[in-house]
Structure formats: C-alpha cells, structure tokens
Tab-separated table of C-alpha atoms and ligand atoms in Angstrom:
chain	number	residue	atom	x	y	z
A	1	UNK	CA	1.274	15.117	11.313
A	2	UNK	CA	2.357	11.753	10.112
A	3	UNK	CA	5.187	9.480	12.195
A	4	UNK	CA	6.049	6.306	9.969
A	5	UNK	CA	8.218	5.238	12.544
A	6	UNK	CA	5.471	5.691	15.289
A	7	UNK	CA	4.058	1.977	16.880
A	8	UNK	CA	7.118	0.064	16.090
A	9	UNK	CA	7.626	-3.085	18.465
A	10	UNK	CA	11.061	-1.722	19.328
A	11	UNK	CA	14.854	-1.770	18.119
A	12	UNK	CA	15.671	-4.625	15.798
A	13	UNK	CA	11.689	-5.519	15.542
A	14	UNK	CA	10.553	-5.137	11.983
A	15	UNK	CA	7.051	-2.790	10.999
A	16	UNK	CA	6.172	-5.994	9.336
A	17	UNK	CA	7.146	-9.340	9.031
A	18	UNK	CA	6.180	-11.788	7.024
A	19	UNK	CA	7.723	-15.583	7.177
A	20	UNK	CA	6.606	-18.735	5.222
A	21	UNK	CA	3.435	-17.450	3.513
A	22	UNK	CA	1.593	-20.234	1.347
A	23	UNK	CA	-1.445	-19.091	-0.358
A	24	UNK	CA	-3.243	-21.649	-3.303
A	25	UNK	CA	-6.177	-20.876	-5.618
A	26	UNK	CA	-7.890	-24.500	-6.211
A	27	UNK	CA	-4.475	-26.392	-6.100
A	28	UNK	CA	-2.695	-23.480	-8.039
A	29	UNK	CA	0.059	-22.314	-5.900
A	30	UNK	CA	-0.076	-18.473	-6.078
A	31	UNK	CA	2.412	-17.616	-2.917
A	32	UNK	CA	5.265	-20.495	-2.645
A	33	UNK	CA	6.890	-19.968	0.724
A	34	UNK	CA	7.464	-16.272	1.247
A	35	UNK	CA	9.380	-14.359	3.876
A	36	UNK	CA	9.704	-10.358	4.330
A	37	UNK	CA	10.467	-7.758	6.872
A	38	UNK	CA	9.821	-4.242	6.307
A	39	UNK	CA	12.013	-1.896	8.426
A	40	UNK	CA	10.164	1.308	10.665
A	41	UNK	CA	9.994	4.056	7.402
A	42	UNK	CA	11.079	1.880	4.854
A	43	UNK	CA	9.713	1.932	1.493
A	44	UNK	CA	9.730	-1.771	-0.263
A	45	UNK	CA	8.908	-1.696	-4.184
A	46	UNK	CA	7.120	-4.919	-5.243
A	47	UNK	CA	7.990	-5.531	-8.974
A	48	UNK	CA	7.478	-8.397	-11.063
A	49	UNK	CA	4.787	-9.757	-13.467
A	50	UNK	CA	1.528	-10.158	-13.828
A	51	UNK	CA	0.195	-13.092	-11.901
A	52	UNK	CA	3.529	-13.424	-9.983
A	53	UNK	CA	1.745	-12.712	-6.513
A	54	UNK	CA	2.144	-9.344	-5.721
A	55	UNK	CA	-1.530	-8.446	-4.914
A	56	UNK	CA	-2.287	-11.972	-3.206
A	57	UNK	CA	0.672	-10.875	-0.858
A	58	UNK	CA	-0.352	-7.154	-0.175
A	59	UNK	CA	-4.237	-9.155	0.382
A	60	UNK	CA	-2.540	-11.392	2.739
A	61	UNK	CA	-0.525	-8.746	4.905
A	62	UNK	CA	-4.323	-7.532	6.202
A	63	UNK	CA	-6.278	-10.956	5.712
A	64	UNK	CA	-8.466	-9.450	3.143
A	65	UNK	CA	-7.353	-12.710	1.595
A	66	UNK	CA	-6.655	-15.883	4.144
A	67	UNK	CA	-3.166	-17.627	3.532
A	68	UNK	CA	-3.208	-21.126	3.941
A	69	UNK	CA	-0.181	-20.952	6.174
A	70	UNK	CA	2.711	-18.653	7.557
A	71	UNK	CA	2.630	-15.526	9.690
A	72	UNK	CA	2.170	-11.724	9.752
A	73	UNK	CA	3.070	-9.226	12.254
A	74	UNK	CA	2.627	-5.878	12.405
A	75	UNK	CA	4.623	-3.591	14.817
A	76	UNK	CA	5.586	-6.955	16.084
A	77	UNK	CA	2.031	-8.108	17.164
A	78	UNK	CA	0.270	-11.302	14.886
A	79	UNK	CA	-2.393	-10.221	12.640
A	80	UNK	CA	-5.134	-12.185	14.295
A	81	UNK	CA	-7.785	-14.503	12.771
A	82	UNK	CA	-10.698	-12.566	13.173
A	83	UNK	CA	-12.616	-10.601	15.640
A	84	UNK	CA	-12.220	-6.921	16.705
A	85	UNK	CA	-8.442	-7.894	16.943
A	86	UNK	CA	-8.521	-8.069	13.601
A	87	UNK	CA	-10.214	-5.208	12.764
A	88	UNK	CA	-7.582	-2.953	15.188
A	89	UNK	CA	-4.942	-4.141	13.186
A	90	UNK	CA	-6.524	-3.862	9.512
A	91	UNK	CA	-7.046	-0.045	10.731
A	92	UNK	CA	-3.194	0.179	11.392
A	93	UNK	CA	-2.469	-0.934	7.486
A	94	UNK	CA	-3.815	1.540	4.879
A	95	UNK	CA	-4.452	0.079	1.393
A	96	UNK	CA	-4.762	2.111	-1.799
A	97	UNK	CA	-5.715	0.149	-4.390
A	98	UNK	CA	-5.584	0.971	-8.413
A	99	UNK	CA	-9.453	1.727	-8.140
A	100	UNK	CA	-10.313	4.475	-5.983
A	101	UNK	CA	-13.657	3.214	-4.504
A	102	UNK	CA	-14.395	6.557	-2.764
A	103	UNK	CA	-17.854	6.702	-1.679
A	104	UNK	CA	-19.891	8.077	-4.480
A	105	UNK	CA	-22.723	9.970	-2.381
A	106	UNK	CA	-20.286	11.233	0.109
A	107	UNK	CA	-18.474	14.602	-0.283
A	108	UNK	CA	-14.517	13.760	-0.284
A	109	UNK	CA	-14.241	15.485	2.947
A	110	UNK	CA	-17.114	12.955	4.761
A	111	UNK	CA	-15.060	10.147	2.562
A	112	UNK	CA	-12.024	11.037	4.684
A	113	UNK	CA	-13.429	11.873	7.931
A	114	UNK	CA	-15.976	8.321	8.270
A	115	UNK	CA	-13.425	6.126	9.069
A	116	UNK	CA	-11.965	8.014	11.831
A	117	UNK	CA	-15.475	8.458	13.527
A	118	UNK	CA	-16.850	5.101	12.951
A	119	UNK	CA	-14.030	2.955	13.491
A	120	UNK	CA	-11.692	5.240	15.705
A	121	UNK	CA	-14.247	7.042	17.565
A	122	UNK	CA	-13.076	10.705	16.511
A	123	UNK	CA	-15.727	13.513	17.437
A	124	UNK	CA	-17.072	14.530	13.954
A	125	UNK	CA	-15.852	18.148	14.455
A	126	UNK	CA	-12.486	16.786	15.358
A	127	UNK	CA	-12.075	14.489	12.284
A	128	UNK	CA	-13.711	16.937	9.893
A	129	UNK	CA	-10.457	19.088	10.811
A	130	UNK	CA	-7.924	16.221	10.019
A	131	UNK	CA	-9.876	15.439	6.865
A	132	UNK	CA	-9.284	18.819	5.805
A	133	UNK	CA	-5.499	19.022	6.712
A	134	UNK	CA	-5.188	15.576	5.258
A	135	UNK	CA	-6.834	16.998	1.834
A	136	UNK	CA	-4.690	20.081	1.854
A	137	UNK	CA	-1.602	17.761	2.640
A	138	UNK	CA	-2.047	15.869	-0.770
A	139	UNK	CA	-3.106	19.078	-2.626
A	140	UNK	CA	-6.986	18.454	-2.808
A	141	UNK	CA	-8.226	20.713	-0.131
A	142	UNK	CA	-10.024	22.883	-2.292
A	143	UNK	CA	-12.366	19.964	-3.643
A	144	UNK	CA	-13.435	19.073	0.125
A	145	UNK	CA	-17.226	19.884	-0.748
A	146	UNK	CA	-17.510	18.067	-3.947
A	147	UNK	CA	-18.565	14.531	-4.487
A	148	UNK	CA	-15.866	12.109	-6.197
A	149	UNK	CA	-17.272	11.796	-9.439
A	150	UNK	CA	-16.520	15.398	-9.529
A	151	UNK	CA	-12.924	15.177	-9.503
A	152	UNK	CA	-10.278	13.852	-11.776
A	153	UNK	CA	-8.706	10.313	-11.509
A	154	UNK	CA	-5.949	11.721	-10.051
A	155	UNK	CA	-7.563	13.804	-7.565
A	156	UNK	CA	-9.362	10.620	-6.349
A	157	UNK	CA	-6.235	8.854	-5.621
A	158	UNK	CA	-5.275	11.179	-3.614
A	159	UNK	CA	-8.399	11.211	-1.671
A	160	UNK	CA	-8.102	7.815	-1.382
A	161	UNK	CA	-4.571	8.276	0.186
A	162	UNK	CA	-6.240	10.989	2.855
A	163	UNK	CA	-8.437	8.646	3.106
A	164	UNK	CA	-5.921	5.805	4.436
A	165	UNK	CA	-4.080	8.347	6.254
A	166	UNK	CA	-6.577	9.462	8.691
A	167	UNK	CA	-6.645	6.158	10.402
A	168	UNK	CA	-2.738	6.792	11.453
A	169	UNK	CA	-1.627	3.452	9.745
A	170	UNK	CA	1.713	1.967	10.622
A	171	UNK	CA	2.235	0.796	7.124
A	172	UNK	CA	0.889	2.064	3.813
A	173	UNK	CA	-0.046	-0.444	1.146
A	174	UNK	CA	-0.111	0.621	-2.289
A	175	UNK	CA	-0.879	-1.959	-5.095
A	176	UNK	CA	-0.379	-0.234	-8.660
A	177	UNK	CA	-2.157	2.933	-7.483
A	178	UNK	CA	-1.203	4.591	-10.546
A	179	UNK	CA	-2.196	2.020	-13.225
A	180	UNK	CA	-6.011	3.089	-13.484
A	181	UNK	CA	-4.896	6.756	-14.078
A	182	UNK	CA	-4.209	8.981	-17.330
A	183	UNK	CA	-0.403	9.423	-17.596
A	184	UNK	CA	-0.481	13.233	-16.880
A	185	UNK	CA	-2.231	12.074	-13.320
A	186	UNK	CA	0.432	9.719	-12.624
A	187	UNK	CA	3.094	12.108	-11.621
A	188	UNK	CA	0.553	13.968	-9.404
A	189	UNK	CA	-0.058	10.909	-7.018
A	190	UNK	CA	3.940	9.773	-7.509
A	191	UNK	CA	4.609	12.909	-5.822
A	192	UNK	CA	2.277	12.547	-2.842
A	193	UNK	CA	3.934	9.078	-2.174
A	194	UNK	CA	7.083	10.226	-2.316
A	195	UNK	CA	6.293	13.184	0.347
A	196	UNK	CA	5.158	10.478	2.552
A	197	UNK	CA	8.222	8.253	2.386
A	198	UNK	CA	10.124	11.313	3.129
A	199	UNK	CA	8.262	11.796	6.323
A	200	UNK	CA	9.040	8.358	7.109
A	201	UNK	CA	5.881	6.153	6.506
A	202	UNK	CA	6.535	2.907	6.110
A	203	UNK	CA	5.665	1.696	2.597
A	204	UNK	CA	5.135	-1.554	0.682
A	205	UNK	CA	4.325	-0.238	-2.924
A	206	UNK	CA	3.365	-2.618	-5.740
A	207	UNK	CA	3.852	-0.532	-8.857
A	208	UNK	CA	5.413	-0.811	-12.749
A	209	UNK	CA	6.903	2.840	-12.236
A	210	UNK	CA	10.500	2.078	-12.057
A	211	UNK	CA	11.224	5.667	-12.116
A	212	UNK	CA	9.323	6.048	-8.218
A	213	UNK	CA	11.599	2.999	-7.262
A	214	UNK	CA	14.906	4.641	-8.152
A	215	UNK	CA	14.023	7.662	-6.586
A	216	UNK	CA	11.627	6.799	-3.390
A	217	UNK	CA	12.681	2.918	-2.466
A	218	UNK	CA	15.294	1.563	0.020
A	219	UNK	CA	14.630	-1.901	-1.819
A	220	UNK	CA	13.194	-3.402	-4.782
A	221	UNK	CA	11.433	-6.879	-4.106
A	222	UNK	CA	11.177	-8.958	-7.359
A	223	UNK	CA	8.617	-11.450	-7.549
A	224	UNK	CA	8.106	-14.707	-10.209
A	225	UNK	CA	5.492	-17.702	-9.858
A	226	UNK	CA	4.741	-16.934	-5.929
A	227	UNK	CA	8.389	-16.630	-5.039
A	228	UNK	CA	10.883	-13.720	-3.940
A	229	UNK	CA	13.373	-14.032	-6.532
A	230	UNK	CA	15.536	-11.423	-5.630
A	231	UNK	CA	15.798	-8.026	-3.394
A	232	UNK	CA	18.400	-5.111	-3.658
A	233	UNK	CA	18.558	-1.675	-3.466
A	234	UNK	CA	17.396	0.200	-6.387
A	235	UNK	CA	20.607	1.352	-8.003
A	236	UNK	CA	21.709	-1.851	-7.373
A	237	UNK	CA	18.550	-4.065	-8.975
A	238	UNK	CA	18.385	-1.649	-11.926
A	239	UNK	CA	22.137	-1.823	-13.108
A	240	UNK	CA	23.005	-5.351	-12.226
A	241	UNK	CA	19.911	-7.400	-11.590
A	242	UNK	CA	20.830	-11.100	-11.114
A	243	UNK	CA	18.403	-13.514	-12.139
A	244	UNK	CA	17.597	-14.452	-15.705
A	245	UNK	CA	13.899	-13.446	-14.878
A	246	UNK	CA	14.643	-9.983	-13.229
A	247	UNK	CA	16.717	-8.988	-16.338
A	248	UNK	CA	13.765	-10.401	-18.911
A	249	UNK	CA	11.057	-8.194	-16.954
A	250	UNK	CA	13.739	-4.970	-16.977
A	251	UNK	CA	14.232	-5.376	-20.312
A	252	UNK	CA	10.532	-5.860	-21.396
A	253	UNK	CA	9.273	-2.418	-18.837
A	254	UNK	CA	12.469	-0.152	-19.239
B	1	LIG	P1	-0.200	-9.978	-9.535
B	1	LIG	O1	-0.657	-9.199	-8.819
B	1	LIG	O2	1.024	-10.095	-9.419
B	1	LIG	O3	-0.719	-9.468	-11.000
B	1	LIG	P2	-1.971	-11.416	-8.437
B	1	LIG	O4	-1.423	-11.683	-7.096
B	1	LIG	O5	-3.326	-10.582	-9.030
B	1	LIG	O6	-0.631	-11.009	-8.977
B	1	LIG	O7	-2.539	-13.233	-9.074
B	1	LIG	C1	-1.341	-14.248	-8.987
B	1	LIG	C2	-2.128	-15.529	-9.363
B	1	LIG	O8	-3.053	-15.605	-8.738
B	1	LIG	C3	-2.788	-15.506	-10.774
B	1	LIG	O9	-2.365	-16.142	-11.351
B	1	LIG	C4	-4.049	-14.909	-10.559
B	1	LIG	O10	-4.772	-15.738	-11.397
B	1	LIG	C5	-4.379	-16.218	-9.467
B	1	LIG	N1	-5.641	-15.599	-8.318
B	1	LIG	C6	-5.463	-14.478	-7.953
B	1	LIG	N2	-6.536	-14.011	-7.374
B	1	LIG	C7	-7.350	-15.357	-7.399
B	1	LIG	C8	-8.627	-15.319	-7.008
B	1	LIG	N3	-9.657	-14.693	-6.139
B	1	LIG	N4	-9.466	-16.834	-7.425
B	1	LIG	C9	-8.344	-17.535	-8.329
B	1	LIG	N5	-7.176	-17.172	-8.373
B	1	LIG	C10	-6.654	-16.102	-8.124
B	2	LIG	MG1	-2.017	-7.170	-9.050
C-alpha cells in the first residue's frame, strides 16, 4: 500500500536534495548554507536545540517558507517557485506538525478523503475506500465517522498521518509530531511512524524522542544555529558525538 522507494529519479539520485539553503528573518540568519541529501526509503532524524532552524528547514523543503537562496529537489525535480507545478510537488511532500490541524467540521473519514478528491481528482467512492484503509492502518478505523474533537490527541495525530499518506507522498516530513501529546499517547504515534519507516517511506523527522531516533533512524542530523553541525548513524551519534554542541545537547535531554 505504501512504497516510499517509488518515484525516485533513479539510482544515485536522492529523493530529497537540499543545496546551499539560506534563510534569514529581518537580518537574523536562521539557515546558514544547509546541504542535505536524503535517499529513497531513508529515515533521517533532525535534532537540535530550540531555535536552531529545524522547522524552518522543513518549511523550506516544500516552500511553505521561501528560502533566500539555495535549491531543493524532490525525486530529482526542482521545487518550483509557484504555480501548478508547485502545488503538484507540495502534494508529494506530506507534512505532519505538532498541531494536527484537522478540519473540525468534517468527519475523520472526510478529513482523509478530501485531499485526494480535490487535489488528485480521485472519485469520491474510491477516495473514501482508500481513506478507510489508511485509517485502519494507523489504528483508528473505528473512529471514521466521528469528528476530530471526539478523538484523543494521539488518535487525531494518527488521522493527520493518514491524511498525508492519502496523497501518496514521495517523502513525509514530521515536525515534532508528538510534542503536543500527553505522554501516554506518544508511543501510539511513534509506532505508526516506525511502521511507515519499515515499509520503506522516505522520512525526515524533527523530534526530541531519542528512543525513536535510536530504533528507526538511519541517520541523525544535528543542527545548531542554522547549520548542520554533525551527522552520523544513531549508534555513533549517541555513543560518541563529535562536537561539543551535540555533547551539551545530549547531556540535557538524555
Ligand atoms: P526550531 O524549529 O529549531 O526551534 P525554527 O526554525 O522554528 O527553529 O526557528 C529558527 C529561528 O528563526 C528562531 O530564532 C526563530 O525565532 C526564527 N523564526 C522562525 N520563524 C520566524 C518567522 N516567521 N519570523 C521571524 N523569525 C522566525
Ligand atoms: Mg521547531
């Protein structure tokens, strides 16, 4: 049902490529020449202190934020500045935020089926069937007819994941998807993300959940002050971080 390796631009071409990305707000440099490549089916966790530019990086990948300079490609294709092409590429980049942002006046099933009907022009019956399958997959199939407010935070976030998956993304971005959840709901969301990772979805995940990074990430990218300071496989990053800044960060959160 999911194939994150689908739609790559061929062998050797990364699913996501970021080169020379810069972004400043009012003279304050927030992303300072960031380069990052993510391969098909790779899971990259982005860690780093608050304010280091993690969210801005995510938002620049699908142009929710316009970078000052630099280039982003998805599946080998440049993300265009505007227009229909931009809408198409955006649909290929699923995004899940701390806040679930579900439509309050639509049922759970409608929340998931709406995008495929409006943007991908799927037939409503087909979109609803797929929506139900995806809701089943993230463990909230029994809630399909309810409204978001009737669900727990963990359930709502899983609906938000299903809604992104319904667009058949080539890559999924998660920006602190469990930060707004009560502790007992964090694992049900992380478990869904782990199962996506196992199924080969290409994922970029900003999180402070280092247990998730250890068990699901292929690579940890550590950011500080708008730059990638170091990156390594999780076992190496956690046991022997090279930079003082990563050591300080880990000593605070572990
Ligand atoms: P992180 O996600 O790592 O906490 P952010 O990318 O949210 O970091 O923010 C990086 C820096 O950019 C912070 O100093 C933040 O205050 C600033 N910033 C983020 N978004 C805006 C904005 N829309 N306007 C002005 N400053 C911003
Ligand atoms: Mg952030």
